[in-house]
Amino acid sequence: KAGVTQTPRYLIKTRGQQVTLSCSPISGHRSVSWYQQTPGQGLQFLFEYFSETQRNKGNFPGRFSGRQFSNSRSEMNVSTLELGDSALYLCASSSFGPYNEQFFGPGTRLTVL
Amino acid sequence: TQLLEQSPQFLSIQEGENLTVYCNSSSVFSSLQWYRQEPGEGPVLLVTVVTGGEVKKLKRLTFQFGDARKDSSLHITAAQTGDTGLYLCAGDYQAGTALIFGKGTTLSVSS
């Protein structure tokens, strides 16, 4: 099976702009989660989508939003970018198993100037 | 708020040495997972432990789940340079909720 893919891999934006990141899960996986990873805060949960519905949400401002399509692909959007949004954004998919095991993509490295 | 504390934060050792990293919480996990992340890549799942007192082995890596299911450890025997990376533990506290990740232990193994 192909793994989780994320596009783009690298992105440079300026403050105030918005950005959309894309994630394609492993075939058959219906749950997609997004995480922000920074050296200071580690891996922080943004949100999870399952069958096109947001199932869980982390403690991030409303500038961070996401959606999931009927083919389980997911997008994440960040509006009005701030310098502190510079991070590695990771997408993970999981199957409907009992332990919520995450299969991560390689991430999108976002730099906000 | 559930927190997962990992220690040590950084570890730098020579090839052939043994090491142990720890993951602790004040809350009880329904399950706990360990991941390894290499630079430029996403974390990769190593193991899931579910039962208190459980021990799982993955080649030179030994994972232990505490009897009370509040803590876990990862022991690496005879470390190799290929073991270098960020080791993350993640706790599943309740079915249907998001995993909580620790901040990780950065391991550097030099030859």
PDB file of C-alpha atoms in Angstrom:
ATOM      1  CA  LYS A   1       0.000   0.000   0.000  1.00  0.00           C
ATOM      2  CA  ALA A   2       1.183   3.498  -0.717  1.00  0.00           C
ATOM      3  CA  GLY A   3       1.829   5.600   2.362  1.00  0.00           C
ATOM      4  CA  VAL A   4       0.389   8.925   3.391  1.00  0.00           C
ATOM      5  CA  THR A   5       1.330  11.684   0.970  1.00  0.00           C
ATOM      6  CA  GLN A   6       1.426  15.394   1.674  1.00  0.00           C
ATOM      7  CA  THR A   7       1.780  18.314  -0.692  1.00  0.00           C
ATOM      8  CA  PRO A   8       3.597  20.562  -0.910  1.00  0.00           C
ATOM      9  CA  ARG A   9       6.660  19.445   1.052  1.00  0.00           C
ATOM     10  CA  TYR A  10       7.980  22.965   1.519  1.00  0.00           C
ATOM     11  CA  LEU A  11       6.253  26.318   1.542  1.00  0.00           C
ATOM     12  CA  ILE A  12       7.368  29.879   2.186  1.00  0.00           C
ATOM     13  CA  LYS A  13       4.727  32.519   2.878  1.00  0.00           C
ATOM     14  CA  THR A  14       4.637  36.019   4.328  1.00  0.00           C
ATOM     15  CA  ARG A  15       2.660  37.268   7.299  1.00  0.00           C
ATOM     16  CA  GLY A  16      -0.997  37.868   6.566  1.00  0.00           C
ATOM     17  CA  GLN A  17      -1.202  35.394   3.711  1.00  0.00           C
ATOM     18  CA  GLN A  18      -3.170  32.183   3.815  1.00  0.00           C
ATOM     19  CA  VAL A  19      -2.087  28.656   2.956  1.00  0.00           C
ATOM     20  CA  THR A  20      -3.719  25.339   2.078  1.00  0.00           C
ATOM     21  CA  LEU A  21      -1.993  22.018   2.706  1.00  0.00           C
ATOM     22  CA  SER A  22      -3.111  18.715   1.254  1.00  0.00           C
ATOM     23  CA  CYS A  23      -3.023  15.159   2.548  1.00  0.00           C
ATOM     24  CA  SER A  24      -3.892  11.830   0.902  1.00  0.00           C
ATOM     25  CA  PRO A  25      -4.331   9.001   3.421  1.00  0.00           C
ATOM     26  CA  ILE A  26      -3.474   5.344   3.056  1.00  0.00           C
ATOM     27  CA  SER A  27      -6.076   3.622   0.903  1.00  0.00           C
ATOM     28  CA  GLY A  28      -8.928   2.393   3.100  1.00  0.00           C
ATOM     29  CA  HIS A  29      -8.149   4.709   5.997  1.00  0.00           C
ATOM     30  CA  ARG A  30     -11.080   6.980   6.770  1.00  0.00           C
ATOM     31  CA  SER A  31      -9.605   8.962   9.651  1.00  0.00           C
ATOM     32  CA  VAL A  32      -7.177  11.808   9.000  1.00  0.00           C
ATOM     33  CA  SER A  33      -5.527  13.860  11.739  1.00  0.00           C
ATOM     34  CA  TRP A  34      -3.386  16.979  11.490  1.00  0.00           C
ATOM     35  CA  TYR A  35      -0.561  17.952  13.830  1.00  0.00           C
ATOM     36  CA  GLN A  36       1.753  20.920  14.210  1.00  0.00           C
ATOM     37  CA  GLN A  37       5.331  20.159  15.239  1.00  0.00           C
ATOM     38  CA  THR A  38       7.728  22.797  16.555  1.00  0.00           C
ATOM     39  CA  PRO A  39      10.976  22.434  18.525  1.00  0.00           C
ATOM     40  CA  GLY A  40       9.514  24.184  21.565  1.00  0.00           C
ATOM     41  CA  GLN A  41       6.043  22.658  21.773  1.00  0.00           C
ATOM     42  CA  GLY A  42       6.599  19.265  20.207  1.00  0.00           C
ATOM     43  CA  LEU A  43       3.774  17.526  18.380  1.00  0.00           C
ATOM     44  CA  GLN A  44       0.441  19.231  18.951  1.00  0.00           C
ATOM     45  CA  PHE A  45      -2.904  17.938  17.734  1.00  0.00           C
ATOM     46  CA  LEU A  46      -4.893  20.254  15.461  1.00  0.00           C
ATOM     47  CA  PHE A  47      -7.953  18.249  14.419  1.00  0.00           C
ATOM     48  CA  GLU A  48      -9.220  14.902  13.208  1.00  0.00           C
ATOM     49  CA  TYR A  49     -11.680  14.139  10.445  1.00  0.00           C
ATOM     50  CA  PHE A  50     -13.584  10.924   9.983  1.00  0.00           C
ATOM     51  CA  SER A  51     -15.987  10.351   7.099  1.00  0.00           C
ATOM     52  CA  GLU A  52     -15.967  14.066   6.230  1.00  0.00           C
ATOM     53  CA  THR A  53     -16.884  15.139   9.796  1.00  0.00           C
ATOM     54  CA  GLN A  54     -14.604  16.773  12.324  1.00  0.00           C
ATOM     55  CA  ARG A  55     -14.445  14.313  15.206  1.00  0.00           C
ATOM     56  CA  ASN A  56     -11.878  15.930  17.490  1.00  0.00           C
ATOM     57  CA  LYS A  57     -10.344  19.378  17.730  1.00  0.00           C
ATOM     58  CA  GLY A  58      -7.228  20.626  19.484  1.00  0.00           C
ATOM     59  CA  ASN A  59      -6.630  23.952  21.158  1.00  0.00           C
ATOM     60  CA  PHE A  60      -5.782  26.138  18.160  1.00  0.00           C
ATOM     61  CA  PRO A  61      -7.342  29.421  17.033  1.00  0.00           C
ATOM     62  CA  GLY A  62     -10.049  29.564  14.400  1.00  0.00           C
ATOM     63  CA  ARG A  63      -7.482  30.611  11.776  1.00  0.00           C
ATOM     64  CA  PHE A  64      -6.716  26.905  11.509  1.00  0.00           C
ATOM     65  CA  SER A  65      -9.384  24.943   9.697  1.00  0.00           C
ATOM     66  CA  GLY A  66      -9.696  21.742   7.781  1.00  0.00           C
ATOM     67  CA  ARG A  67     -11.977  19.585   5.742  1.00  0.00           C
ATOM     68  CA  GLN A  68     -12.198  16.073   4.403  1.00  0.00           C
ATOM     69  CA  PHE A  69     -13.544  14.959   1.068  1.00  0.00           C
ATOM     70  CA  SER A  70     -15.594  11.885   0.208  1.00  0.00           C
ATOM     71  CA  ASN A  71     -12.440  10.065  -0.967  1.00  0.00           C
ATOM     72  CA  SER A  72     -10.903  10.686   2.524  1.00  0.00           C
ATOM     73  CA  ARG A  73      -8.374  13.184   1.207  1.00  0.00           C
ATOM     74  CA  SER A  74      -8.014  16.138   3.533  1.00  0.00           C
ATOM     75  CA  GLU A  75      -6.955  19.748   3.370  1.00  0.00           C
ATOM     76  CA  MET A  76      -5.861  22.096   6.088  1.00  0.00           C
ATOM     77  CA  ASN A  77      -6.076  25.867   5.782  1.00  0.00           C
ATOM     78  CA  VAL A  78      -4.364  28.558   7.810  1.00  0.00           C
ATOM     79  CA  SER A  79      -5.542  32.106   7.276  1.00  0.00           C
ATOM     80  CA  THR A  80      -3.810  35.366   8.242  1.00  0.00           C
ATOM     81  CA  LEU A  81      -0.462  33.696   8.795  1.00  0.00           C
ATOM     82  CA  GLU A  82       1.691  34.718  11.745  1.00  0.00           C
ATOM     83  CA  LEU A  83       5.422  34.219  12.257  1.00  0.00           C
ATOM     84  CA  GLY A  84       4.633  31.667  14.980  1.00  0.00           C
ATOM     85  CA  ASP A  85       2.849  29.458  12.477  1.00  0.00           C
ATOM     86  CA  SER A  86       6.218  28.397  11.073  1.00  0.00           C
ATOM     87  CA  ALA A  87       6.334  24.676  11.743  1.00  0.00           C
ATOM     88  CA  LEU A  88       6.248  21.193  10.319  1.00  0.00           C
ATOM     89  CA  TYR A  89       2.640  20.227   9.633  1.00  0.00           C
ATOM     90  CA  LEU A  90       2.057  16.503   9.762  1.00  0.00           C
ATOM     91  CA  CYS A  91      -0.903  14.560   8.512  1.00  0.00           C
ATOM     92  CA  ALA A  92      -1.644  11.059   9.766  1.00  0.00           C
ATOM     93  CA  SER A  93      -4.235   8.505   8.775  1.00  0.00           C
ATOM     94  CA  SER A  94      -5.592   5.598  10.748  1.00  0.00           C
ATOM     95  CA  SER A  95      -7.846   2.644  10.134  1.00  0.00           C
ATOM     96  CA  PHE A  96     -10.868   1.809  12.246  1.00  0.00           C
ATOM     97  CA  GLY A  97      -8.818  -0.120  14.805  1.00  0.00           C
ATOM     98  CA  PRO A  98      -9.044  -0.124  18.585  1.00  0.00           C
ATOM     99  CA  TYR A  99      -5.844   1.821  19.344  1.00  0.00           C
ATOM    100  CA  ASN A 100      -5.903   4.894  17.084  1.00  0.00           C
ATOM    101  CA  GLU A 101      -2.514   4.023  15.616  1.00  0.00           C
ATOM    102  CA  GLN A 102      -1.278   6.859  13.420  1.00  0.00           C
ATOM    103  CA  PHE A 103       0.474   6.517  10.058  1.00  0.00           C
ATOM    104  CA  PHE A 104       2.208   9.768   9.289  1.00  0.00           C
ATOM    105  CA  GLY A 105       3.121  11.470   6.068  1.00  0.00           C
ATOM    106  CA  PRO A 106       6.482  13.225   5.613  1.00  0.00           C
ATOM    107  CA  GLY A 107       5.023  16.610   6.521  1.00  0.00           C
ATOM    108  CA  THR A 108       4.890  20.071   4.996  1.00  0.00           C
ATOM    109  CA  ARG A 109       7.553  22.489   6.212  1.00  0.00           C
ATOM    110  CA  LEU A 110       5.910  25.943   6.395  1.00  0.00           C
ATOM    111  CA  THR A 111       8.057  29.025   6.842  1.00  0.00           C
ATOM    112  CA  VAL A 112       6.352  32.354   7.490  1.00  0.00           C
ATOM    113  CA  LEU A 113       8.471  35.449   6.839  1.00  0.00           C
TER     114      LEU A 113
ATOM    115  CA  THR B   1      -5.419  18.172  31.138  1.00  0.00           C
ATOM    116  CA  GLN B   2      -3.483  14.997  30.538  1.00  0.00           C
ATOM    117  CA  LEU B   3       0.264  15.402  30.138  1.00  0.00           C
ATOM    118  CA  LEU B   4       2.918  12.978  29.015  1.00  0.00           C
ATOM    119  CA  GLU B   5       6.392  13.633  30.367  1.00  0.00           C
ATOM    120  CA  GLN B   6       9.327  12.105  28.533  1.00  0.00           C
ATOM    121  CA  SER B   7      12.851  11.856  29.911  1.00  0.00           C
ATOM    122  CA  PRO B   8      15.571  12.487  29.209  1.00  0.00           C
ATOM    123  CA  GLN B   9      14.961  15.217  26.649  1.00  0.00           C
ATOM    124  CA  PHE B  10      18.319  14.613  24.964  1.00  0.00           C
ATOM    125  CA  LEU B  11      20.659  11.629  24.975  1.00  0.00           C
ATOM    126  CA  SER B  12      24.035  11.350  23.281  1.00  0.00           C
ATOM    127  CA  ILE B  13      25.823   8.002  23.458  1.00  0.00           C
ATOM    128  CA  GLN B  14      28.433   5.870  21.725  1.00  0.00           C
ATOM    129  CA  GLU B  15      27.619   2.909  19.533  1.00  0.00           C
ATOM    130  CA  GLY B  16      27.300  -0.283  21.596  1.00  0.00           C
ATOM    131  CA  GLU B  17      25.953   1.382  24.743  1.00  0.00           C
ATOM    132  CA  ASN B  18      22.569   0.586  26.293  1.00  0.00           C
ATOM    133  CA  LEU B  19      19.969   3.208  27.092  1.00  0.00           C
ATOM    134  CA  THR B  20      16.485   3.651  28.521  1.00  0.00           C
ATOM    135  CA  VAL B  21      13.981   6.424  27.890  1.00  0.00           C
ATOM    136  CA  TYR B  22      10.872   7.008  29.954  1.00  0.00           C
ATOM    137  CA  CYS B  23       7.318   8.184  29.434  1.00  0.00           C
ATOM    138  CA  ASN B  24       5.206   9.111  32.475  1.00  0.00           C
ATOM    139  CA  SER B  25       1.766  10.468  33.237  1.00  0.00           C
ATOM    140  CA  SER B  26      -0.482  10.976  36.227  1.00  0.00           C
ATOM    141  CA  SER B  27      -3.377   9.518  34.239  1.00  0.00           C
ATOM    142  CA  VAL B  28      -4.110   5.963  33.187  1.00  0.00           C
ATOM    143  CA  PHE B  29      -3.752   5.089  29.505  1.00  0.00           C
ATOM    144  CA  SER B  30      -6.022   2.704  27.674  1.00  0.00           C
ATOM    145  CA  SER B  31      -3.045   2.134  25.367  1.00  0.00           C
ATOM    146  CA  LEU B  32       0.327   3.690  24.664  1.00  0.00           C
ATOM    147  CA  GLN B  33       2.330   3.921  21.471  1.00  0.00           C
ATOM    148  CA  TRP B  34       5.989   4.579  20.697  1.00  0.00           C
ATOM    149  CA  TYR B  35       7.116   6.276  17.502  1.00  0.00           C
ATOM    150  CA  ARG B  36      10.506   7.119  16.001  1.00  0.00           C
ATOM    151  CA  GLN B  37      11.012  10.151  13.801  1.00  0.00           C
ATOM    152  CA  GLU B  38      14.056  10.743  11.636  1.00  0.00           C
ATOM    153  CA  PRO B  39      15.001  14.183  10.301  1.00  0.00           C
ATOM    154  CA  GLY B  40      12.838  15.294   7.390  1.00  0.00           C
ATOM    155  CA  GLU B  41      10.300  12.516   7.879  1.00  0.00           C
ATOM    156  CA  GLY B  42       7.121  11.862   9.804  1.00  0.00           C
ATOM    157  CA  PRO B  43       7.012   9.652  12.913  1.00  0.00           C
ATOM    158  CA  VAL B  44       6.850   5.906  12.344  1.00  0.00           C
ATOM    159  CA  LEU B  45       4.928   3.649  14.717  1.00  0.00           C
ATOM    160  CA  LEU B  46       7.185   1.169  16.536  1.00  0.00           C
ATOM    161  CA  VAL B  47       4.824  -0.533  18.961  1.00  0.00           C
ATOM    162  CA  THR B  48       1.512  -0.335  20.816  1.00  0.00           C
ATOM    163  CA  VAL B  49       1.219  -1.605  24.394  1.00  0.00           C
ATOM    164  CA  VAL B  50      -2.154  -2.232  25.932  1.00  0.00           C
ATOM    165  CA  THR B  51      -1.960  -4.436  29.024  1.00  0.00           C
ATOM    166  CA  GLY B  52      -0.404  -3.364  32.351  1.00  0.00           C
ATOM    167  CA  GLY B  53       2.968  -5.068  32.821  1.00  0.00           C
ATOM    168  CA  GLU B  54       3.210  -5.922  29.138  1.00  0.00           C
ATOM    169  CA  VAL B  55       6.667  -6.299  27.591  1.00  0.00           C
ATOM    170  CA  LYS B  56       7.221  -6.226  23.825  1.00  0.00           C
ATOM    171  CA  LYS B  57      10.469  -6.703  21.948  1.00  0.00           C
ATOM    172  CA  LEU B  58      11.403  -5.400  18.535  1.00  0.00           C
ATOM    173  CA  LYS B  59      14.923  -6.701  17.761  1.00  0.00           C
ATOM    174  CA  ARG B  60      17.173  -4.683  20.139  1.00  0.00           C
ATOM    175  CA  LEU B  61      14.313  -2.518  21.423  1.00  0.00           C
ATOM    176  CA  THR B  62      12.329  -3.553  24.513  1.00  0.00           C
ATOM    177  CA  PHE B  63       9.134  -1.743  25.441  1.00  0.00           C
ATOM    178  CA  GLN B  64       7.509  -2.054  28.851  1.00  0.00           C
ATOM    179  CA  PHE B  65       4.112  -0.834  30.032  1.00  0.00           C
ATOM    180  CA  GLY B  66       3.819  -0.111  33.746  1.00  0.00           C
ATOM    181  CA  ASP B  67       1.558  -2.274  35.878  1.00  0.00           C
ATOM    182  CA  ALA B  68      -0.742   0.689  36.584  1.00  0.00           C
ATOM    183  CA  ARG B  69      -0.715   1.740  32.906  1.00  0.00           C
ATOM    184  CA  LYS B  70       0.562   5.225  33.793  1.00  0.00           C
ATOM    185  CA  ASP B  71       4.117   4.862  32.529  1.00  0.00           C
ATOM    186  CA  SER B  72       6.225   3.154  29.912  1.00  0.00           C
ATOM    187  CA  SER B  73       9.869   2.685  29.056  1.00  0.00           C
ATOM    188  CA  LEU B  74      11.899   1.955  25.950  1.00  0.00           C
ATOM    189  CA  HIS B  75      15.211   0.157  26.369  1.00  0.00           C
ATOM    190  CA  ILE B  76      17.706  -0.114  23.518  1.00  0.00           C
ATOM    191  CA  THR B  77      20.463  -2.696  23.776  1.00  0.00           C
ATOM    192  CA  ALA B  78      23.778  -2.134  21.998  1.00  0.00           C
ATOM    193  CA  ALA B  79      22.700   1.063  20.248  1.00  0.00           C
ATOM    194  CA  GLN B  80      23.642   1.584  16.619  1.00  0.00           C
ATOM    195  CA  THR B  81      24.008   4.787  14.611  1.00  0.00           C
ATOM    196  CA  GLY B  82      20.798   3.867  12.812  1.00  0.00           C
ATOM    197  CA  ASP B  83      18.907   4.249  16.102  1.00  0.00           C
ATOM    198  CA  THR B  84      19.491   8.010  15.978  1.00  0.00           C
ATOM    199  CA  GLY B  85      16.237   9.953  15.948  1.00  0.00           C
ATOM    200  CA  LEU B  86      13.418  11.449  17.982  1.00  0.00           C
ATOM    201  CA  TYR B  87      11.497   8.937  20.102  1.00  0.00           C
ATOM    202  CA  LEU B  88       7.928   9.911  20.900  1.00  0.00           C
ATOM    203  CA  CYS B  89       5.408   8.270  23.177  1.00  0.00           C
ATOM    204  CA  ALA B  90       1.698   8.843  22.671  1.00  0.00           C
ATOM    205  CA  GLY B  91      -1.112   7.984  25.048  1.00  0.00           C
ATOM    206  CA  ASP B  92      -4.633   7.030  24.241  1.00  0.00           C
ATOM    207  CA  TYR B  93      -6.702   7.950  27.276  1.00  0.00           C
ATOM    208  CA  GLN B  94     -10.182   7.302  26.035  1.00  0.00           C
ATOM    209  CA  ALA B  95     -11.652   5.710  22.938  1.00  0.00           C
ATOM    210  CA  GLY B  96     -12.653   8.300  20.370  1.00  0.00           C
ATOM    211  CA  THR B  97     -10.360  11.029  21.691  1.00  0.00           C
ATOM    212  CA  ALA B  98      -7.136  12.265  20.176  1.00  0.00           C
ATOM    213  CA  LEU B  99      -3.754  10.845  21.112  1.00  0.00           C
ATOM    214  CA  ILE B 100      -1.626  12.927  23.475  1.00  0.00           C
ATOM    215  CA  PHE B 101       2.057  13.049  22.487  1.00  0.00           C
ATOM    216  CA  GLY B 102       5.042  13.617  24.726  1.00  0.00           C
ATOM    217  CA  LYS B 103       7.691  16.111  23.592  1.00  0.00           C
ATOM    218  CA  GLY B 104      10.084  13.301  22.808  1.00  0.00           C
ATOM    219  CA  THR B 105      13.619  12.162  23.503  1.00  0.00           C
ATOM    220  CA  THR B 106      16.246  13.094  20.922  1.00  0.00           C
ATOM    221  CA  LEU B 107      18.776  10.265  20.690  1.00  0.00           C
ATOM    222  CA  SER B 108      22.151  10.679  19.017  1.00  0.00           C
ATOM    223  CA  VAL B 109      24.325   7.593  18.577  1.00  0.00           C
ATOM    224  CA  SER B 110      27.848   8.170  17.336  1.00  0.00           C
ATOM    225  CA  SER B 111      30.399   5.645  16.070  1.00  0.00           C
TER     226      SER B 111
END
